[in-house]
Tab-separated table of C-alpha atoms in Angstrom:
chain	number	residue	atom	x	y	z
A	2	MET	CA	-13.463	39.004	51.459
A	3	GLU	CA	-13.883	42.482	50.196
A	4	GLU	CA	-14.946	45.158	52.533
A	5	TYR	CA	-16.837	47.049	49.941
A	6	ALA	CA	-19.739	45.550	48.200
A	7	ARG	CA	-19.158	47.110	44.851
A	8	GLU	CA	-17.567	45.326	41.990
A	9	PRO	CA	-14.022	46.148	41.206
A	10	CYS	CA	-14.470	45.781	37.512
A	11	PRO	CA	-15.691	48.983	35.944
A	12	TRP	CA	-13.595	51.102	38.269
A	13	ARG	CA	-10.593	48.971	37.684
A	14	ILE	CA	-10.266	50.309	34.213
A	15	VAL	CA	-9.689	53.857	35.406
A	16	ASP	CA	-7.390	52.489	38.089
A	17	ASP	CA	-5.250	50.587	35.636
A	18	CYS	CA	-5.173	53.356	33.114
A	19	GLY	CA	-3.978	55.899	35.679
A	20	GLY	CA	-1.475	53.495	37.134
A	21	ALA	CA	-0.016	52.751	33.747
A	22	PHE	CA	0.210	56.448	32.868
A	23	THR	CA	2.099	57.159	36.088
A	24	MET	CA	4.478	54.320	35.509
A	25	GLY	CA	5.173	55.431	31.978
A	26	THR	CA	5.660	59.102	32.866
A	27	ILE	CA	7.974	58.473	35.761
A	28	GLY	CA	9.991	55.769	34.048
A	29	GLY	CA	10.133	57.807	30.855
A	30	GLY	CA	11.118	60.877	32.811
A	31	ILE	CA	14.063	59.186	34.371
A	32	PHE	CA	15.149	57.603	31.132
A	33	GLN	CA	14.818	60.809	29.126
A	34	ALA	CA	16.562	62.811	31.793
A	35	ILE	CA	19.617	60.656	31.492
A	36	LYS	CA	19.412	60.567	27.745
A	37	GLY	CA	18.943	64.365	27.445
A	38	PHE	CA	21.781	64.851	29.846
A	39	ARG	CA	24.108	62.809	27.806
A	40	ASN	CA	23.171	64.239	24.473
A	41	SER	CA	23.717	67.860	25.351
A	42	PRO	CA	26.744	70.046	24.869
A	43	VAL	CA	29.342	70.299	27.601
A	44	GLY	CA	28.433	72.370	30.604
A	45	VAL	CA	26.112	71.608	33.451
A	46	ASN	CA	23.580	74.298	32.523
A	47	HIS	CA	23.342	73.063	28.982
A	48	ARG	CA	22.952	69.570	30.148
A	49	LEU	CA	20.280	70.298	32.654
A	50	ARG	CA	18.345	72.216	30.153
A	51	GLY	CA	18.730	69.498	27.624
A	52	SER	CA	17.465	66.855	29.944
A	53	LEU	CA	14.554	69.073	31.016
A	54	THR	CA	13.573	69.559	27.377
A	55	ALA	CA	13.801	65.870	26.716
A	56	ILE	CA	11.621	65.116	29.685
A	57	LYS	CA	9.063	67.681	28.667
A	58	THR	CA	8.869	66.324	25.157
A	59	ARG	CA	9.156	62.639	25.525
A	60	ALA	CA	7.958	61.551	28.918
A	61	PRO	CA	4.265	62.393	28.331
A	62	GLN	CA	4.426	60.483	25.081
A	63	LEU	CA	5.621	57.357	26.825
A	64	GLY	CA	3.078	57.834	29.636
A	65	GLY	CA	0.351	58.207	27.069
A	66	SER	CA	1.216	55.047	25.235
A	67	PHE	CA	1.492	53.138	28.488
A	68	ALA	CA	-1.921	54.550	29.539
A	69	VAL	CA	-3.469	53.393	26.265
A	70	TRP	CA	-2.054	49.931	26.731
A	71	GLY	CA	-3.216	49.707	30.301
A	72	GLY	CA	-6.650	51.112	29.728
A	73	LEU	CA	-7.328	48.919	26.725
A	74	PHE	CA	-6.085	45.832	28.515
A	75	SER	CA	-8.241	46.499	31.499
A	76	MET	CA	-11.317	47.185	29.349
A	77	ILE	CA	-10.925	43.885	27.479
A	78	ASP	CA	-10.294	42.077	30.726
A	79	CYS	CA	-13.429	43.361	32.327
A	80	SER	CA	-15.429	42.568	29.262
A	81	MET	CA	-14.160	38.990	29.283
A	82	VAL	CA	-15.060	38.622	32.913
A	83	GLN	CA	-18.528	39.769	32.155
A	84	VAL	CA	-18.869	37.433	29.213
A	85	ARG	CA	-17.301	34.357	30.739
A	86	GLY	CA	-18.642	34.817	34.164
A	87	LYS	CA	-15.512	33.671	35.978
A	88	GLU	CA	-12.202	35.279	36.759
A	89	ASP	CA	-9.295	33.306	35.520
A	90	PRO	CA	-5.649	33.788	34.562
A	91	TRP	CA	-6.840	32.995	31.045
A	92	ASN	CA	-8.618	36.323	30.954
A	93	SER	CA	-5.338	38.197	31.423
A	94	ILE	CA	-3.519	36.309	28.737
A	95	THR	CA	-6.294	36.725	26.166
A	96	SER	CA	-6.657	40.362	27.050
A	97	GLY	CA	-2.952	40.936	26.556
A	98	ALA	CA	-3.040	39.252	23.171
A	99	LEU	CA	-6.088	41.223	22.030
A	100	THR	CA	-4.599	44.475	23.256
A	101	GLY	CA	-1.422	43.855	21.308
A	102	ALA	CA	-3.427	42.982	18.243
A	103	ILE	CA	-5.613	46.067	18.429
A	104	LEU	CA	-2.729	48.431	18.974
A	105	ALA	CA	-0.926	47.063	15.898
A	106	ALA	CA	-4.032	47.224	13.746
A	107	ARG	CA	-2.589	49.951	11.555
A	108	ASN	CA	0.197	47.761	10.338
A	109	GLY	CA	-1.822	45.006	8.839
A	110	PRO	CA	-2.836	41.505	9.860
A	111	VAL	CA	0.589	39.941	10.044
A	112	ALA	CA	1.859	42.647	12.416
A	113	MET	CA	-1.319	42.121	14.447
A	114	VAL	CA	-0.619	38.467	14.901
A	115	GLY	CA	2.951	39.156	15.947
A	116	SER	CA	1.929	41.851	18.346
A	117	ALA	CA	-0.809	39.611	19.780
A	118	ALA	CA	1.758	36.842	20.375
A	119	VAL	CA	4.115	39.305	22.132
A	120	GLY	CA	1.344	40.658	24.308
A	121	GLY	CA	0.021	37.226	25.233
A	122	ILE	CA	3.478	35.930	26.103
A	123	LEU	CA	4.242	39.016	28.153
A	124	LEU	CA	1.035	38.621	30.102
A	125	ALA	CA	1.625	34.937	30.609
A	126	LEU	CA	5.010	35.697	32.075
A	127	ILE	CA	3.550	38.297	34.381
A	128	GLU	CA	0.873	35.869	35.457
A	129	GLY	CA	3.412	33.190	36.108
A	130	ALA	CA	5.448	35.595	38.191
A	131	GLY	CA	2.368	36.546	40.187
A	132	ILE	CA	1.529	32.934	40.869
A	133	LEU	CA	5.087	32.160	41.985
A	134	LEU	CA	5.144	35.210	44.210
A	135	THR	CA	1.903	34.395	45.971
A	136	ARG	CA	2.920	30.826	46.444
A	137	PHE	CA	6.190	31.705	47.995
A	138	ALA	CA	4.665	34.409	50.141
A	139	SER	CA	2.029	32.093	51.439
A	140	ALA	CA	4.478	29.261	51.977
A	141	GLN	CA	6.217	31.392	54.562
A	142	PHE	CA	3.280	31.280	56.835
A	143	PRO	CA	3.061	28.271	59.148
A	144	ASN	CA	0.873	25.473	58.045
A	145	GLY	CA	-2.761	25.739	58.858
A	146	PRO	CA	-4.471	23.246	61.097
A	147	GLN	CA	-4.214	19.840	59.596
A	148	PHE	CA	-7.541	19.193	58.001
A	149	ALA	CA	-8.330	15.684	58.798
A	150	GLU	CA	-11.871	16.373	59.794
A	151	ASP	CA	-14.689	17.126	57.527
A	152	PRO	CA	-16.166	20.558	57.743
A	153	SER	CA	-19.036	21.179	60.092
A	154	GLN	CA	-21.424	22.319	57.485
A	155	LEU	CA	-21.748	18.863	55.969
A	156	PRO	CA	-24.092	16.396	57.598
A	157	ALA	CA	-22.013	15.090	60.385
A	158	THR	CA	-20.591	11.688	59.989
A	159	GLN	CA	-17.570	12.621	62.011
A	160	LEU	CA	-16.965	14.988	64.796
A	161	PRO	CA	-16.992	18.506	63.481
A	162	SER	CA	-14.648	20.591	65.532
A	163	SER	CA	-12.348	22.493	63.272
A	164	PRO	CA	-13.862	25.559	61.681
A	165	PHE	CA	-13.319	25.461	58.039
A	166	GLY	CA	-12.562	29.019	57.385
A	167	ASP	CA	-8.988	29.421	58.291
A	168	TYR	CA	-7.212	29.432	55.035
A	169	ARG	CA	-3.710	30.791	55.305
A	170	GLN	CA	-2.379	29.744	52.023
A	171	TYR	CA	-4.045	30.870	48.966
A	172	GLN	CA	-3.082	31.872	45.518
B	71	MET	CA	60.378	57.096	-39.433
B	72	ILE	CA	63.647	58.696	-38.397
B	73	CYS	CA	61.974	59.573	-35.221
B	74	THR	CA	61.233	56.014	-34.303
B	75	PHE	CA	64.702	54.932	-35.258
B	76	LEU	CA	66.162	57.561	-33.043
B	77	ARG	CA	63.988	56.462	-30.229
B	78	ALA	CA	64.921	52.887	-30.681
B	79	LEU	CA	68.571	53.807	-30.464
B	80	GLN	CA	68.063	55.739	-27.319
B	81	CYS	CA	65.986	53.003	-25.895
B	82	THR	CA	68.697	50.423	-26.332
B	83	GLU	CA	71.192	52.784	-24.832
B	84	LYS	CA	69.040	53.170	-21.787
B	85	LEU	CA	68.465	49.505	-21.543
B	86	HIS	CA	72.161	48.883	-21.430
B	87	ARG	CA	72.621	51.519	-18.834
B	88	SER	CA	69.848	50.546	-16.556
B	89	SER	CA	70.141	46.839	-16.518
B	90	GLY	CA	70.383	45.562	-13.073
B	91	LYS	CA	69.282	48.792	-11.438
B	92	ARG	CA	65.954	49.473	-9.982
B	93	LEU	CA	65.141	52.739	-11.471
B	94	PHE	CA	62.143	54.350	-12.923
B	95	LEU	CA	63.686	56.696	-15.436
B	96	PRO	CA	61.386	59.299	-16.710
B	97	HIS	CA	60.606	57.979	-20.053
B	98	LEU	CA	59.810	61.298	-21.649
B	99	VAL	CA	63.171	62.899	-21.115
B	100	LEU	CA	64.820	61.514	-24.199
B	101	ASN	CA	61.757	61.759	-26.292
B	102	LYS	CA	61.463	65.449	-26.612
B	103	ALA	CA	62.632	65.519	-30.132
B	104	CYS	CA	59.900	63.342	-31.390
B	105	LEU	CA	56.388	64.632	-31.137
B	106	LYS	CA	54.722	61.644	-32.546
B	107	THR	CA	51.767	60.113	-30.862
B	108	GLU	CA	53.723	57.123	-29.968
B	109	PRO	CA	52.617	56.480	-26.505
B	110	GLY	CA	55.222	57.273	-23.958
B	111	LEU	CA	53.808	54.319	-22.170
B	112	ARG	CA	55.847	52.155	-24.449
B	113	TRP	CA	58.914	53.738	-23.109
B	114	GLY	CA	57.796	53.328	-19.592
B	115	LEU	CA	56.836	49.802	-20.343
B	116	GLN	CA	60.152	48.832	-21.793
B	117	GLU	CA	61.955	50.412	-18.956
B	118	ARG	CA	59.784	48.772	-16.445
B	119	LYS	CA	60.511	45.533	-17.997
B	120	LYS	CA	63.949	45.879	-16.669
B	121	THR	CA	63.451	47.798	-13.585
B	122	VAL	CA	60.404	46.390	-11.977
B	123	ARG	CA	61.861	43.500	-10.220
B	124	PRO	CA	61.001	43.627	-6.587
B	125	PRO	CA	62.994	41.401	-4.455
B	126	CYS	CA	61.843	37.838	-4.516
B	127	ILE	CA	59.288	37.094	-1.849
B	128	VAL	CA	58.865	33.558	-0.734
B	129	GLY	CA	55.721	32.155	-2.132
B	130	VAL	CA	54.836	35.139	-4.213
B	131	SER	CA	55.251	35.003	-7.886
B	132	GLN	CA	55.671	38.039	-9.917
B	133	LYS	CA	53.479	38.534	-12.872
B	134	THR	CA	54.354	40.889	-15.633
B	135	ILE	CA	51.595	41.563	-18.073
B	136	TRP	CA	52.481	42.709	-21.499
B	137	THR	CA	49.427	44.531	-22.751
B	138	GLN	CA	49.118	47.866	-24.315
B	139	GLY	CA	48.312	50.843	-22.270
B	140	GLN	CA	46.940	49.111	-19.264
B	141	SER	CA	50.035	47.551	-17.923
B	142	PRO	CA	51.525	50.349	-15.889
B	143	GLN	CA	48.367	50.510	-13.876
B	144	ARG	CA	48.304	46.770	-13.733
B	145	ALA	CA	51.860	46.695	-12.751
B	146	LYS	CA	51.109	49.129	-10.038
B	147	GLU	CA	48.157	47.063	-9.005
B	148	ASP	CA	50.218	44.034	-9.071
B	149	SER	CA	52.803	45.590	-6.911
B	150	SER	CA	50.126	46.882	-4.551
B	151	LYS	CA	48.473	43.552	-4.614
B	152	GLN	CA	51.723	41.974	-3.942
B	153	VAL	CA	52.272	44.352	-1.093
B	154	SER	CA	48.936	43.631	0.434
B	155	VAL	CA	49.316	39.940	0.058
B	156	HIS	CA	52.675	40.230	1.609
B	157	SER	CA	51.324	41.983	4.674
B	158	SER	CA	48.413	39.691	5.199
B	159	ARG	CA	50.620	36.706	4.886
B	160	ARG	CA	52.558	37.915	7.845
B	161	GLY	CA	49.740	36.778	10.025
B	162	GLU	CA	47.343	38.577	12.417
B	163	PRO	CA	48.735	40.514	15.357
B	164	VAL	CA	49.313	38.196	18.226
B	165	ILE	CA	46.638	38.334	20.930
B	166	SER	CA	48.342	38.275	24.253
B	167	THR	CA	47.378	35.775	26.842
B	168	SER	CA	45.955	38.314	29.250
B	169	GLN	CA	43.675	39.670	26.567
B	170	LYS	CA	42.492	36.249	25.763
B	171	VAL	CA	41.754	35.581	29.368
B	172	LYS	CA	39.849	38.824	29.663
B	173	GLU	CA	37.820	38.070	26.567
B	174	ALA	CA	37.058	34.592	27.749
B	175	GLY	CA	35.979	35.937	31.107
B	176	ARG	CA	33.719	38.422	29.469
B	177	ASP	CA	32.191	35.822	27.251
B	178	PHE	CA	31.661	33.567	30.237
B	179	THR	CA	29.909	36.299	32.183
B	180	TYR	CA	27.612	36.987	29.278
B	181	LEU	CA	26.881	33.338	28.945
B	182	ILE	CA	25.972	33.095	32.611
B	183	VAL	CA	23.678	36.111	32.331
B	184	VAL	CA	21.955	34.609	29.326
B	185	LEU	CA	21.535	31.305	31.110
B	186	ILE	CA	20.049	32.970	34.143
B	187	GLY	CA	17.595	34.882	32.010
B	188	VAL	CA	16.595	31.778	30.018
B	189	SER	CA	16.132	29.745	33.179
B	190	ILE	CA	13.935	32.355	34.814
B	191	THR	CA	11.806	32.664	31.736
B	192	GLY	CA	11.562	28.930	31.454
B	193	GLY	CA	10.483	28.716	35.090
B	194	LEU	CA	7.752	31.251	34.569
B	195	PHE	CA	6.475	29.546	31.507
B	196	TYR	CA	6.454	26.195	33.248
B	197	THR	CA	4.480	27.657	36.152
B	198	ILE	CA	1.879	29.174	33.956
B	199	PHE	CA	1.474	26.062	31.838
B	200	LYS	CA	1.130	23.910	34.857
B	201	GLU	CA	-1.442	26.265	36.279
B	202	LEU	CA	-3.477	26.468	33.151
B	203	PHE	CA	-3.213	23.136	31.514
B	204	SER	CA	-2.508	20.489	34.128
B	205	SER	CA	-5.661	18.898	35.383
B	206	SER	CA	-4.398	18.800	38.897
B	207	SER	CA	-4.059	22.577	39.238
B	208	PRO	CA	-6.417	24.400	41.508
B	209	ASN	CA	-7.536	26.517	38.647
B	210	LYS	CA	-8.823	23.604	36.678
B	211	ILE	CA	-10.555	22.175	39.690
B	212	TYR	CA	-12.163	25.514	40.380
B	213	GLY	CA	-13.399	25.571	36.793
B	214	LYS	CA	-14.951	22.130	37.031
B	215	ALA	CA	-16.601	22.930	40.328
B	216	LEU	CA	-17.999	26.146	38.960
B	217	GLU	CA	-19.557	24.270	36.071
B	218	LYS	CA	-21.195	21.922	38.536
B	219	CYS	CA	-22.522	24.813	40.575
B	220	ARG	CA	-23.907	26.493	37.556
B	221	SER	CA	-25.892	23.435	36.596
B	222	HIS	CA	-27.351	22.808	39.997
B	223	PRO	CA	-30.986	23.939	40.222
B	224	GLU	CA	-30.971	24.954	43.818
B	225	VAL	CA	-28.004	27.230	43.302
B	226	LEU	CA	-29.660	28.769	40.371
B	227	SER	CA	-32.860	29.368	42.255
B	228	VAL	CA	-31.083	31.053	45.083
B	229	PHE	CA	-28.600	33.105	43.129
B	230	GLY	CA	-30.113	33.876	39.807
B	231	GLU	CA	-29.121	32.879	36.310
B	232	PRO	CA	-25.672	34.017	35.282
B	233	VAL	CA	-23.535	32.784	38.162
B	234	LYS	CA	-20.087	34.335	38.359
B	235	GLY	CA	-17.209	32.817	40.216
B	236	TYR	CA	-14.101	34.463	41.493
B	237	GLY	CA	-11.278	33.978	43.941
B	238	GLU	CA	-9.296	36.021	46.378
B	239	ALA	CA	-8.850	39.673	45.651
B	240	THR	CA	-5.336	40.966	45.229
B	241	ARG	CA	-4.217	44.550	45.770
B	242	ARG	CA	-5.229	45.740	42.366
B	243	GLY	CA	-8.677	44.335	42.577
B	244	ARG	CA	-7.994	41.247	40.458
B	245	ARG	CA	-9.668	38.126	41.717
B	246	GLN	CA	-8.149	35.542	39.593
B	247	HIS	CA	-6.560	33.174	42.028
B	248	VAL	CA	-8.485	30.809	44.261
B	249	SER	CA	-7.522	29.934	47.717
B	250	PHE	CA	-6.418	26.342	48.220
B	251	ILE	CA	-4.565	23.964	50.520
B	252	GLU	CA	-2.899	20.744	49.664
B	253	TYR	CA	-2.285	18.073	52.168
B	254	VAL	CA	-1.507	14.394	52.252
B	255	LYS	CA	-3.682	12.030	54.175
B	256	ASP	CA	-3.240	8.266	54.140
B	257	GLY	CA	-0.701	8.547	51.426
B	258	LEU	CA	-3.059	10.279	49.005
B	259	LYS	CA	-3.045	13.884	48.125
B	260	HIS	CA	-6.037	15.973	49.012
B	261	MET	CA	-6.773	19.492	48.078
B	262	ARG	CA	-9.281	21.887	49.462
B	263	VAL	CA	-10.356	24.863	47.408
B	264	LYS	CA	-12.484	27.816	48.366
B	265	PHE	CA	-13.974	30.357	46.036
B	266	TYR	CA	-16.914	32.655	45.893
B	267	ILE	CA	-19.920	32.827	43.661
B	268	GLN	CA	-22.386	35.517	42.992
B	269	GLY	CA	-25.477	35.587	40.906
B	270	SER	CA	-27.829	38.177	39.560
B	271	GLU	CA	-29.741	38.378	42.787
B	272	PRO	CA	-28.402	41.454	44.459
B	273	GLY	CA	-26.561	41.067	47.692
B	274	LYS	CA	-26.432	37.302	47.665
B	275	GLN	CA	-22.940	35.927	47.789
B	276	GLY	CA	-21.864	32.436	48.459
B	277	THR	CA	-18.697	30.667	49.404
B	278	VAL	CA	-18.013	27.376	47.761
B	279	HIS	CA	-15.900	24.841	49.568
B	280	LEU	CA	-14.712	21.702	47.918
B	281	GLU	CA	-12.314	18.951	48.477
B	282	VAL	CA	-10.692	16.638	45.924
B	283	LYS	CA	-8.846	13.486	46.501
B	284	GLU	CA	-6.315	11.947	44.213
B	285	ASN	CA	-7.332	8.690	42.679
B	286	PRO	CA	-4.338	6.393	42.953
B	287	GLU	CA	-4.964	4.464	39.801
B	288	SER	CA	-5.728	7.229	37.346
B	289	GLY	CA	-3.898	10.062	39.030
B	290	GLU	CA	-6.942	12.245	38.533
B	291	TYR	CA	-8.581	14.252	41.208
B	292	GLU	CA	-12.061	13.333	42.246
B	293	PHE	CA	-14.504	15.426	44.104
B	294	GLN	CA	-15.121	14.404	47.654
B	295	TYR	CA	-17.600	17.085	48.431
B	296	ILE	CA	-18.782	20.388	47.143
B	297	PHE	CA	-21.035	22.645	49.077
B	298	VAL	CA	-22.072	26.245	48.956
B	299	GLU	CA	-22.339	28.335	52.029
B	300	LEU	CA	-24.427	31.454	51.936
B	301	GLU	CA	-23.008	34.519	53.516
B	302	PRO	CA	-25.628	36.438	55.306
B	303	TYR	CA	-27.370	35.116	58.328
B	304	PRO	CA	-28.915	32.532	58.550
B	305	ARG	CA	-26.234	30.391	57.239
B	306	ARG	CA	-27.723	28.052	54.714
B	307	THR	CA	-25.723	25.371	53.084
B	308	ILE	CA	-26.436	23.870	49.728
B	309	ILE	CA	-24.690	20.546	49.205
B	310	ILE	CA	-23.912	19.868	45.632
B	311	GLU	CA	-21.994	16.746	45.876
B	312	ASP	CA	-21.025	14.483	48.718
B	313	ASN	CA	-18.912	11.509	47.890
B	314	ARG	CA	-17.362	10.831	51.218
B	315	SER	CA	-17.362	7.216	51.899
């Protein structure tokens, strides 16, 4: 259970946006460093300066676009949670699709549909990976007590001895 | 008139001289006297008739085209075409065995990489489809149970109208996955699921426990019990369904 009583949702948007920006900037920085290094004239000084220029120009752009994607995705996700009233993997997939659609809105409806499909599939894959990871991680723990008895909170028809709370495996 | 006659004489002389040889005599040398507009091409043409005889190539026929003005180029083209046909007919350069083995190895590696990627993607898709669409996935069961909770009057009176449900919180604050355990008892599969609900009443949170048992005939999961446990003290339990028999 959560230690803090507050809802994660509105604050999660800022979280996700910042996380995505960091990912984009660092990844873009590395990539542009290598690219700038290779596309510069011979000589270490030239190359270092070239890669520095490339990082300064391109890495914030990539970080910005990642941040837009992450922030929009998180916003739509939180809105869906609010509307539907339950938290589901479906929310993620739909949010991914809608984010892709919105970000391709300038290119017309056909491009929006394609981008939505790409976003939805990407998020579905990420969700699937998350499910697999948690299942494998929890399968490593030893099996919980064999639940043959009914929980104690129900009106007792059997002997209630095992506390019901000890879940080890969860998704 | 005399000019053409002279030229004809010289032409026959040349033809006699150059028969059998492969020579391209400059056709304008003997024609200096005559400044007519007779095309020197004619000269060249007549000479070429005798001299352009490349050695016979097996399978290649030689074509001589007798048209005005175009034929030297065409003869050149023909010869060049003949040359190119000749070279391509020799066959492609032989690929040595080691190169073939290397290429095959490379192709094989790429094929393996592609297969690995496709299988991983397929596995992920299968997982997500099973989770979302199969009726025996904990997600579906959680959905059904949440609907039952939402329509229960006692739950609504305690928690308030829009009841939200969620599962365990992951690192990033997402609470999409519910906690569950599967076990087999008496040859039938059971599953216990636990999730949390919260209503509009501030501070009131409940834990919902449920168990489903697999129906052997239909393969569907049926609810054995569903109950809601309220968090803060005193622990109050709302039983929504109890089908244990």
